[in-house]
Amino acid sequence: MSVVSEELSLKGVIKELLSYKSAILGLIILAGLIILSIYAVLFTPFAQSGALWNDQQVWLKYPRTAAPEWTNLFSGKKLPENIYVNMSKPVNVSKEGTRIKRTYISKFSFSYDDTPSEIIFFFNTSYEKLRPKVSILWIKPDGENLLLGTYKIRKGGTSIYLSNNLRLVSDLQEKIEEELGKKINKSLTLEDILFRNFKTGGILKGTYTVRLDVLVKNETDRVEWQGIVYGKVYGLAGTDDKRRPLHLGLLWGAPIALAFGLVASLSITFIQLIISAISGYYGGKVDAVIQRLTEIYMILPFLPMLVLVQLLYGMNLWRLLLLLIILSIFGTSVKTYRVWVMQLKSYPYVEAARAYGASNMRIIFLYILPRLIPPTIPSLVLAVPGYVFLEAALAFLGLSDVNIVTWGRIVEEAFSEGALYKGYYHWVLMPSLMLVITAISFALIGIALDRIVNPKLKEM
Amino acid sequence: MPPVVKVLVKRALILFVIVLIATYITILVANVGGYIDELKKKEIEFQVAQAVQNNPQYKDLSPTEKTALIKKLAQVEIKRQGLDQPFIIRSFRYLWDAITLDLGRAEKMTSDSGSRSVKVIILERLPQTILLFTTATVINFFIGLFGGLSLSRKFGSFLDRLVIYLSPTSAIPGWFYGIFLIMIFYTWLHVLPPGGLVDYPPPPDPVGYVLSVLKHMILPLLSWIVSSFFIGIYSNRTFFLLYSTEDYVEVAKAKGLPPGQIERRYILRPALPPIITTFAFAVVFSWSGAIITETVFNWPGLGLTYYQAINLVDVPVIVGITVVFGYLIAATVFILDILYGLVDPRIKAGMGEAL
């Protein structure tokens, strides 16, 4: 295809772009992604996103592998959300032997169609001599009382994972079997025991009561607590197996994906253009060297080289970007662009410039390059998704930068933790959706631009 | 020597030099961290230690004497192999080793037959990669070619517009579709295996074995077909439409030639060289794509081996596969040159200049 002959003004291109419905859709999606990115950078702790994402302590109060909340709208079964059982003023303070007993009562209502995923009690204490003792009593809506154990609480922040306490669970199951007068053949989970009606097997809906008796030695000993009944749905995008809310990861991944794809595509295209302009304009030995270089580049196995360097020198997104640019600047497009330059070289206005004594650099940068830019814009836009997916592909191979959160990294974590086989679809689908809509938006705009810039295509 | 052979020999030589340079770059990249040196020294120490342990002559030595002896012998061996020489000299020896496919021993990986030789590991996995990705590229090529041709006849129809509208779906790479295909056909419908080469245990009879391999190929193939389906048809269609507006096509139409003949002689024939180029680049691209697709589908080819080598940081295997990829790409480019010579009369006539 030859270089476009008529001048294209930016204004004209944009005006024409808006006459394509597909391009408008692409622009709307892109605008949305840009707004999301700006929001992520300005209004969330974006600079610390990598550190936060890797710190498991930060996400303790989120449910594990919860589906997005909106999935409740589409399924007949209403899955539970997180329920916080908070401390209020003690209902009763009494003396028990040499100790002081504080009694707390908290109530919550439960009307979901499935059991919660976990139950954890968090404590924050300070005391002088003896460890405080806490006993937890669970009262179901039908009035059944279950003692969930008595615990001595260490100083500072502690959590009691009731769901992992196998001893407690089997003791409770025995007690239930005694009451029912028959054996239950499968081993129940704590959530089954606490939230099901054993006569019918269904979920027991209604008001649950939690009673905590806290025994302390001194008046000044402080015990703060919170119980969390973890849900099975959370937020806009759910959570992963390390309890991290995915919507944050998706938000933090947006600016990185856009910046990476755009910077890679822009810089590679412009460097390729400059190289082709030099190659085509000067000809001779310079041309020969550059052409041989493109042939060497063609043989260099691109992805293996990227992987090799990332592996040997450590993963870093910005080094990856630099490497990607270095490995692409002598790409095959150089050959195409060079042919265009050679055509332009013989145009009268270039001849005229040479006649009045313009320097070679002036001719290349002011007379040839500006004419080459419009026809390369579509391929520039169309190349962006490729770079975004390249980062995802490297992340998929386990070569992701641990200091940042990218969509590819989330997909990789989901895949390697077996989300596909365990049925945590949201964990794969949400980051994939982001990648897909980003790719589609650039493709929609790029294809429309292609038709505008190459008028021959427009008739077709 | 006929000119065609002369040109091809010249071309093969140029390609070989290019492979040499590309391999040398790989070695430089891999060696800046000093990995290959460390590796070679470790290998020598290992071999010397084994030789000393197995030699009855040294049976009565105390452990400290033995260690000292091993150290001394290893130093001698390191010197003998020239590892104390400056890097520039050694780098050329590594280049020779790589080019002659003397790829050394893997650090951690073994082939299925239990060998530690990088060459054996690679040769064991290479056929699977070629099988899967050549099949995928050939299928995609023909879908694009015939789809494009038939669509260029129905220019402006509903089907034509549909393909244009759906062409952005190809911005998503094959491996990514693979994840969804596994989700649909394995996790949800339970009709196809999620990955691997054959069922376990492999069927004993050859027919059953081939059928099982074919069954495992469906999803990886499908992922690549879905990914390039619309863009393949769309770009070929546009391409044929561009060619069909040429003046000589108008002349042929004016002469009253049947449409089939116009298509074959005046549209398809001149469009063939660029189509073949596209095909060759698709093949080259597929070698690189193999790494990630084979990882997704657990397909035991070179790409998956590469991925495993990355996870184990087995540098000899990584460098070896990189070199083999280089050779594969060079071979593809060479075949492309031959095909070009066959289909493009301008090249056949002016042999040399056009190359």
Coordinates of C-alpha atoms in Angstrom, one line a residue, chain A:
Chain A
M1 CA 0.0 0.0 0.0
S2 CA 1.4 3.4 -0.9
V3 CA 1.6 6.4 1.4
V4 CA -1.5 8.5 1.5
S5 CA -1.4 11.4 -0.8
E6 CA -3.9 13.8 0.6
E7 CA -3.2 15.6 3.9
L8 CA -5.0 14.4 6.9
S9 CA -5.8 16.8 9.6
L10 CA -6.2 15.6 13.2
K11 CA -9.6 17.4 13.4
G12 CA -10.8 15.8 10.2
V13 CA -9.7 12.3 11.4
I14 CA -11.5 12.7 14.8
K15 CA -14.6 14.0 13.0
E16 CA -14.7 11.1 10.7
L17 CA -13.9 8.7 13.5
L18 CA -17.1 9.8 15.3
S19 CA -19.1 8.7 12.2
Y20 CA -18.3 5.1 13.0
K21 CA -20.5 3.6 15.7
S22 CA -17.9 0.9 16.5
A23 CA -15.3 3.6 17.0
I24 CA -17.6 5.5 19.4
L25 CA -18.1 2.4 21.4
G26 CA -14.4 1.9 21.5
L27 CA -13.8 5.5 22.6
I28 CA -16.4 5.3 25.3
I29 CA -14.8 2.1 26.8
L30 CA -11.3 3.7 26.5
A31 CA -12.6 6.9 28.2
G32 CA -14.0 4.7 31.0
L33 CA -10.7 3.0 31.5
I34 CA -8.8 6.3 31.5
I35 CA -11.2 7.6 34.2
L36 CA -10.7 4.4 36.2
S37 CA -6.9 4.8 35.9
I38 CA -7.0 8.4 37.0
Y39 CA -9.2 7.5 39.9
A40 CA -6.8 4.7 40.9
V41 CA -3.8 6.9 40.8
L42 CA -5.3 9.9 42.6
F43 CA -7.7 8.4 45.1
T44 CA -6.3 5.1 46.1
P45 CA -2.9 4.3 47.7
F46 CA -1.6 3.4 44.2
A47 CA 2.0 3.9 45.1
Q48 CA 1.8 1.2 47.8
S49 CA -0.5 -1.1 45.8
G50 CA 2.1 -3.8 45.3
A51 CA 3.2 -3.9 49.0
L52 CA -0.5 -3.9 50.1
W53 CA -1.4 -6.6 47.7
N54 CA 1.5 -8.8 49.0
D55 CA 0.7 -8.2 52.6
Q56 CA -1.7 -10.9 53.8
Q57 CA -2.4 -9.2 57.1
V58 CA -4.1 -6.3 55.4
W59 CA -7.0 -8.5 54.1
L60 CA -7.8 -10.6 57.1
K61 CA -11.4 -9.2 57.4
Y62 CA -12.4 -10.1 53.8
P63 CA -14.0 -13.5 52.9
R64 CA -11.9 -16.0 51.1
T65 CA -12.7 -16.7 47.3
A66 CA -16.0 -14.9 47.6
A67 CA -18.0 -14.3 44.4
P68 CA -19.0 -10.8 43.4
E69 CA -22.1 -9.5 45.3
W70 CA -24.1 -9.0 42.1
T71 CA -24.1 -12.7 41.4
N72 CA -26.9 -12.9 44.0
L73 CA -29.2 -11.1 41.6
F74 CA -28.9 -13.8 39.0
S75 CA -29.1 -17.0 41.1
G76 CA -32.1 -18.2 43.0
K77 CA -29.9 -18.9 46.0
K78 CA -29.0 -15.8 48.1
L79 CA -25.4 -16.2 49.3
P80 CA -24.4 -14.6 52.6
E81 CA -22.4 -11.4 52.9
N82 CA -19.9 -10.6 55.6
I83 CA -21.7 -10.1 59.0
Y84 CA -19.8 -8.2 61.7
V85 CA -20.6 -9.1 65.3
N86 CA -19.4 -6.0 67.1
M87 CA -18.6 -5.4 70.7
S88 CA -21.0 -3.1 72.6
K89 CA -21.1 -2.1 76.3
P90 CA -21.1 -5.2 78.6
V91 CA -24.7 -6.1 79.7
N92 CA -23.5 -7.3 83.0
V93 CA -20.3 -7.0 85.1
S94 CA -20.0 -9.3 88.1
K95 CA -17.4 -10.9 90.4
E96 CA -16.5 -14.5 90.0
G97 CA -14.0 -15.6 92.6
T98 CA -11.1 -13.3 92.4
R99 CA -11.9 -12.3 88.9
I100 CA -14.2 -9.8 87.2
K101 CA -16.7 -11.2 84.6
R102 CA -17.9 -9.0 81.8
T103 CA -20.8 -10.3 79.8
Y104 CA -21.4 -9.1 76.2
I105 CA -24.4 -9.9 74.1
S106 CA -24.6 -9.2 70.4
K107 CA -27.4 -10.1 68.0
F108 CA -27.5 -10.3 64.2
S109 CA -30.2 -11.5 61.8
F110 CA -29.4 -14.1 59.1
S111 CA -31.7 -14.6 56.2
Y112 CA -29.5 -16.1 53.5
D113 CA -29.9 -19.4 51.7
D114 CA -26.4 -20.8 52.3
T115 CA -24.0 -21.2 55.3
P116 CA -21.3 -18.6 55.7
S117 CA -17.7 -19.5 54.8
E118 CA -15.9 -19.0 58.0
I119 CA -16.2 -17.6 61.6
I120 CA -13.3 -15.8 63.2
F121 CA -13.1 -13.8 66.4
F122 CA -10.5 -11.0 66.7
F123 CA -9.2 -9.8 70.0
N124 CA -7.1 -6.9 71.1
T125 CA -6.1 -7.1 74.8
S126 CA -3.8 -5.5 77.3
Y127 CA -3.6 -6.8 80.9
E128 CA -1.3 -6.8 83.9
K129 CA -0.9 -10.2 85.4
L130 CA -3.2 -13.0 84.3
R131 CA -4.4 -13.7 80.8
P132 CA -8.1 -12.9 80.2
K133 CA -10.3 -15.9 79.6
V134 CA -13.1 -15.7 77.1
S135 CA -15.9 -18.2 76.5
I136 CA -18.2 -17.9 73.5
L137 CA -21.8 -19.0 73.5
W138 CA -23.8 -19.4 70.3
I139 CA -27.5 -19.2 70.5
K140 CA -29.5 -20.2 67.4
P141 CA -32.9 -18.7 66.5
D142 CA -34.6 -21.9 67.7
G143 CA -33.0 -21.3 71.1
E144 CA -30.4 -24.0 70.9
N145 CA -27.2 -23.1 72.9
L146 CA -23.8 -24.2 71.7
L147 CA -20.6 -23.4 73.7
L148 CA -17.9 -22.6 71.2
G149 CA -15.1 -23.1 73.7
T150 CA -13.2 -21.1 76.3
Y151 CA -9.9 -19.4 75.3
K152 CA -7.1 -17.7 77.0
I153 CA -6.2 -14.6 75.1
R154 CA -2.6 -13.5 74.5
K155 CA -1.4 -9.9 74.8
G156 CA -1.9 -7.7 71.7
G157 CA -3.9 -8.7 68.6
T158 CA -5.1 -12.3 68.4
S159 CA -7.6 -14.1 66.3
I160 CA -9.4 -17.3 67.0
Y161 CA -10.2 -19.3 63.9
L162 CA -13.3 -21.3 65.0
S163 CA -13.7 -23.0 61.7
N164 CA -10.3 -24.7 61.8
N165 CA -10.8 -26.0 65.3
L166 CA -11.4 -29.7 64.4
R167 CA -11.7 -30.8 68.0
L168 CA -14.5 -28.2 68.7
V169 CA -16.3 -29.3 65.5
S170 CA -16.2 -33.0 66.3
D171 CA -17.3 -32.3 69.9
L172 CA -20.2 -30.3 68.7
Q173 CA -21.2 -32.9 66.2
E174 CA -21.2 -35.6 68.9
K175 CA -23.5 -33.4 71.0
I176 CA -25.9 -32.9 68.1
E177 CA -25.9 -36.6 67.4
E178 CA -26.7 -37.3 71.0
E179 CA -29.7 -34.9 70.9
L180 CA -31.0 -36.4 67.6
G181 CA -30.4 -39.9 68.9
K182 CA -28.8 -41.0 65.6
K183 CA -25.5 -40.8 63.8
I184 CA -24.9 -38.3 61.1
N185 CA -22.9 -40.0 58.4
K186 CA -20.9 -37.2 57.0
S187 CA -18.6 -34.9 59.1
L188 CA -20.2 -31.5 59.4
T189 CA -18.4 -28.2 59.2
L190 CA -18.7 -25.6 61.9
E191 CA -20.9 -23.5 59.7
D192 CA -23.3 -26.4 59.1
I193 CA -23.5 -26.9 62.9
L194 CA -24.1 -23.2 63.7
F195 CA -26.5 -22.3 60.9
R196 CA -28.5 -25.4 60.0
N197 CA -31.6 -26.9 61.4
F198 CA -30.8 -30.6 62.0
K199 CA -34.3 -31.9 61.8
T200 CA -34.9 -30.5 58.3
G201 CA -31.3 -29.9 57.2
G202 CA -32.2 -26.4 55.9
I203 CA -30.7 -23.1 56.8
L204 CA -32.0 -21.7 60.1
K205 CA -33.1 -18.1 59.4
G206 CA -33.7 -15.5 62.1
T207 CA -31.9 -13.7 64.9
Y208 CA -28.7 -15.2 66.2
T209 CA -27.2 -14.3 69.5
V210 CA -23.6 -14.4 70.5
R211 CA -22.7 -14.2 74.2
L212 CA -19.2 -13.6 75.3
D213 CA -18.1 -14.0 78.9
V214 CA -14.8 -12.3 79.5
L215 CA -12.9 -13.0 82.8
V216 CA -10.2 -10.5 83.7
K217 CA -8.1 -10.1 86.8
N218 CA -8.0 -6.3 87.1
E219 CA -10.5 -3.6 86.5
T220 CA -8.0 -1.9 84.1
D221 CA -7.5 -5.0 81.9
R222 CA -8.8 -4.2 78.5
V223 CA -10.3 -6.8 76.1
E224 CA -11.7 -5.6 72.8
W225 CA -13.3 -8.0 70.4
Q226 CA -15.0 -8.4 67.1
G227 CA -16.5 -11.5 65.5
I228 CA -16.8 -11.9 61.8
V229 CA -19.2 -14.3 60.1
Y230 CA -17.6 -14.4 56.7
G231 CA -19.9 -14.4 53.6
K232 CA -19.6 -16.1 50.3
V233 CA -20.0 -12.9 48.2
Y234 CA -18.1 -9.7 48.4
G235 CA -17.8 -6.4 46.6
L236 CA -18.0 -5.8 42.8
A237 CA -15.5 -8.4 41.8
G238 CA -15.3 -10.9 44.7
T239 CA -12.1 -11.9 46.4
D240 CA -9.3 -14.4 45.9
D241 CA -7.9 -17.2 48.0
K242 CA -5.8 -14.7 50.0
R243 CA -8.9 -12.7 50.8
R244 CA -7.8 -9.8 48.6
P245 CA -10.8 -7.9 47.1
L246 CA -10.4 -8.2 43.4
H247 CA -12.0 -4.9 42.5
L248 CA -8.9 -3.2 44.0
G249 CA -6.6 -5.3 42.0
L250 CA -8.6 -4.6 38.8
L251 CA -8.5 -0.9 39.7
W252 CA -4.8 -0.8 40.3
G253 CA -4.1 -2.9 37.2
A254 CA -5.9 -0.4 34.9
P255 CA -3.3 2.5 34.8
I256 CA -0.5 -0.1 34.4
A257 CA -2.1 -1.9 31.5
L258 CA -2.9 1.3 29.7
A259 CA 0.5 2.9 30.3
F260 CA 2.4 -0.2 29.4
G261 CA 0.5 -0.9 26.2
L262 CA 0.5 2.8 25.0
V263 CA 4.1 3.5 25.8
A264 CA 5.3 0.3 24.2
S265 CA 3.2 0.9 21.1
L266 CA 4.1 4.6 20.7
S267 CA 7.8 4.3 21.3
I268 CA 8.2 1.2 19.1
T269 CA 6.3 2.8 16.2
F270 CA 8.2 6.1 16.4
I271 CA 11.7 4.5 16.7
Q272 CA 10.8 2.2 13.9
L273 CA 9.7 5.1 11.8
I274 CA 13.0 7.0 12.5
I275 CA 15.1 4.0 11.7
S276 CA 13.2 3.3 8.4
A277 CA 13.5 7.0 7.4
I278 CA 17.2 6.9 7.9
S279 CA 17.5 3.5 6.2
G280 CA 15.4 4.5 3.2
Y281 CA 16.6 8.1 2.9
Y282 CA 20.4 7.5 3.1
G283 CA 20.4 4.2 1.2
G284 CA 23.7 2.5 0.5
K285 CA 25.7 1.1 3.4
V286 CA 23.5 2.5 6.1
D287 CA 20.5 0.9 4.5
A288 CA 22.3 -2.4 4.1
V289 CA 23.3 -2.5 7.7
I290 CA 19.8 -1.7 8.9
Q291 CA 18.2 -4.3 6.6
R292 CA 20.6 -7.0 7.8
L293 CA 19.8 -6.0 11.4
T294 CA 16.1 -6.5 10.7
E295 CA 16.9 -9.9 9.4
I296 CA 18.8 -10.8 12.6
Y297 CA 15.9 -9.5 14.6
M298 CA 13.6 -11.7 12.7
I299 CA 15.5 -14.8 13.8
L300 CA 15.9 -13.7 17.4
P301 CA 13.2 -15.7 19.2
F302 CA 11.3 -12.8 20.7
L303 CA 9.3 -14.3 23.6
P304 CA 12.1 -16.7 24.7
M305 CA 14.6 -13.8 24.7
L306 CA 12.2 -11.6 26.8
V307 CA 11.7 -14.5 29.2
L308 CA 15.5 -15.2 29.4
V309 CA 16.4 -11.7 30.3
Q310 CA 13.5 -11.3 32.8
L311 CA 14.5 -14.5 34.5
L312 CA 18.2 -13.8 34.7
Y313 CA 18.0 -10.1 35.7
G314 CA 14.8 -10.2 37.8
M315 CA 11.3 -9.2 37.0
N316 CA 10.6 -5.5 36.6
L317 CA 7.8 -4.1 34.5
W318 CA 9.7 -1.0 33.3
R319 CA 12.8 -3.1 32.4
L320 CA 10.4 -5.4 30.5
L321 CA 9.1 -2.4 28.7
L322 CA 12.6 -1.2 27.8
L323 CA 13.6 -4.6 26.7
L324 CA 10.4 -5.0 24.6
I325 CA 11.3 -1.8 22.8
I326 CA 14.8 -2.8 22.2
L327 CA 13.7 -6.2 20.9
S328 CA 11.1 -4.6 18.6
I329 CA 12.8 -1.6 17.0
F330 CA 14.2 -3.5 14.1
G331 CA 10.9 -5.4 13.6
T332 CA 9.5 -6.3 10.2
S333 CA 7.5 -3.1 10.0
V334 CA 10.8 -1.3 9.3
K335 CA 10.8 -3.0 5.9
T336 CA 7.3 -1.7 5.1
Y337 CA 8.0 1.9 6.3
R338 CA 11.3 1.9 4.4
V339 CA 9.4 1.3 1.1
W340 CA 7.2 4.3 1.9
V341 CA 10.2 6.5 2.6
M342 CA 11.7 5.5 -0.7
Q343 CA 8.5 6.6 -2.4
L344 CA 8.4 9.9 -0.5
K345 CA 12.1 10.6 -1.3
S346 CA 11.3 11.1 -5.0
Y347 CA 8.4 13.4 -4.3
P348 CA 8.8 16.9 -5.7
Y349 CA 8.6 18.7 -2.4
V350 CA 11.5 16.7 -1.0
E351 CA 13.5 17.4 -4.1
A352 CA 12.7 21.1 -3.7
A353 CA 13.8 21.0 -0.1
R354 CA 17.1 19.4 -1.1
A355 CA 17.5 22.0 -3.9
Y356 CA 17.3 24.9 -1.5
G357 CA 19.9 23.2 0.7
A358 CA 17.9 21.7 3.6
S359 CA 20.0 19.4 5.8
N360 CA 19.4 15.6 5.6
M361 CA 18.1 15.6 9.2
R362 CA 15.8 18.5 8.5
I363 CA 14.4 16.7 5.5
I364 CA 13.9 13.4 7.5
F365 CA 12.3 15.0 10.6
L366 CA 10.4 17.8 9.0
Y367 CA 9.5 16.6 5.5
I368 CA 9.4 12.8 5.6
L369 CA 8.4 11.7 9.1
P370 CA 5.3 13.9 9.5
R371 CA 4.0 12.4 6.3
L372 CA 4.6 8.9 7.6
I373 CA 2.9 9.3 10.9
P374 CA -0.8 9.2 9.7
P375 CA -0.6 5.9 7.9
T376 CA 1.0 4.3 11.0
I377 CA -1.5 5.4 13.5
P378 CA -4.0 2.5 12.9
S379 CA -1.3 -0.1 13.4
L380 CA -0.1 1.8 16.4
V381 CA -3.5 1.6 18.0
L382 CA -4.1 -2.0 16.9
A383 CA -0.8 -3.0 18.5
V384 CA -1.7 -1.8 22.0
P385 CA -3.7 -4.9 23.0
G386 CA -0.8 -7.1 21.9
Y387 CA 1.5 -5.5 24.4
V388 CA -1.1 -5.6 27.2
F389 CA -1.5 -9.3 26.6
L390 CA 2.2 -9.8 26.3
E391 CA 2.5 -8.6 29.9
A392 CA -0.3 -10.9 30.8
A393 CA 1.5 -13.8 29.0
L394 CA 4.7 -13.2 30.9
A395 CA 2.7 -12.9 34.2
F396 CA 1.1 -16.2 33.2
L397 CA 4.6 -17.8 33.0
G398 CA 5.2 -16.6 36.5
L399 CA 7.4 -13.7 35.4
S400 CA 5.4 -10.8 36.9
D401 CA 6.7 -7.8 38.8
V402 CA 5.9 -8.5 42.5
N403 CA 5.9 -4.8 43.2
I404 CA 2.8 -4.0 41.2
V405 CA -0.6 -5.6 40.6
T406 CA -1.5 -6.4 37.0
W407 CA -4.5 -8.1 35.5
G408 CA -2.3 -10.8 34.1
R409 CA -0.9 -11.5 37.5
I410 CA -4.4 -12.0 38.9
V411 CA -5.3 -14.4 36.1
E412 CA -2.1 -16.3 36.6
E413 CA -2.8 -16.6 40.4
A414 CA -6.3 -17.8 39.7
F415 CA -5.1 -20.3 37.1
S416 CA -2.3 -21.7 39.3
E417 CA -4.5 -22.0 42.3
G418 CA -6.9 -24.1 40.3
A419 CA -9.8 -21.5 40.2
L420 CA -11.0 -23.1 37.0
Y421 CA -11.3 -26.6 38.4
K422 CA -12.6 -25.5 41.8
G423 CA -15.3 -23.3 40.2
Y424 CA -14.2 -19.9 41.3
Y425 CA -15.1 -18.5 37.9
H426 CA -15.2 -14.9 39.0
W427 CA -11.5 -15.0 39.9
V428 CA -10.6 -15.7 36.3
L429 CA -13.4 -13.9 34.6
M430 CA -13.1 -10.5 36.3
P431 CA -9.5 -9.8 35.3
S432 CA -10.1 -11.4 32.0
L433 CA -13.0 -9.2 31.3
M434 CA -10.8 -6.1 31.9
L435 CA -8.2 -7.4 29.5
V436 CA -10.8 -8.2 26.9
I437 CA -12.6 -4.9 27.0
T438 CA -9.3 -3.1 26.9
A439 CA -8.3 -5.1 23.8
I440 CA -11.6 -4.7 22.1
S441 CA -11.7 -0.9 22.7
F442 CA -8.3 -0.4 21.0
A443 CA -9.3 -2.8 18.2
L444 CA -12.6 -1.0 17.5
I445 CA -10.8 2.4 17.3
G446 CA -7.9 1.0 15.3
I447 CA -10.0 -0.7 12.7
A448 CA -12.1 2.5 12.2
L449 CA -8.9 4.5 11.9
D450 CA -7.5 2.1 9.4
R451 CA -10.5 2.8 7.1
I452 CA -10.1 6.5 7.5
V453 CA -6.4 6.6 6.9
N454 CA -6.4 4.1 4.0
P455 CA -9.2 5.5 1.8
K456 CA -9.0 2.5 -0.5
L457 CA -10.3 0.4 2.4
K458 CA -13.2 2.8 3.0
E459 CA -15.0 1.8 -0.2
M460 CA -14.9 -1.8 0.9

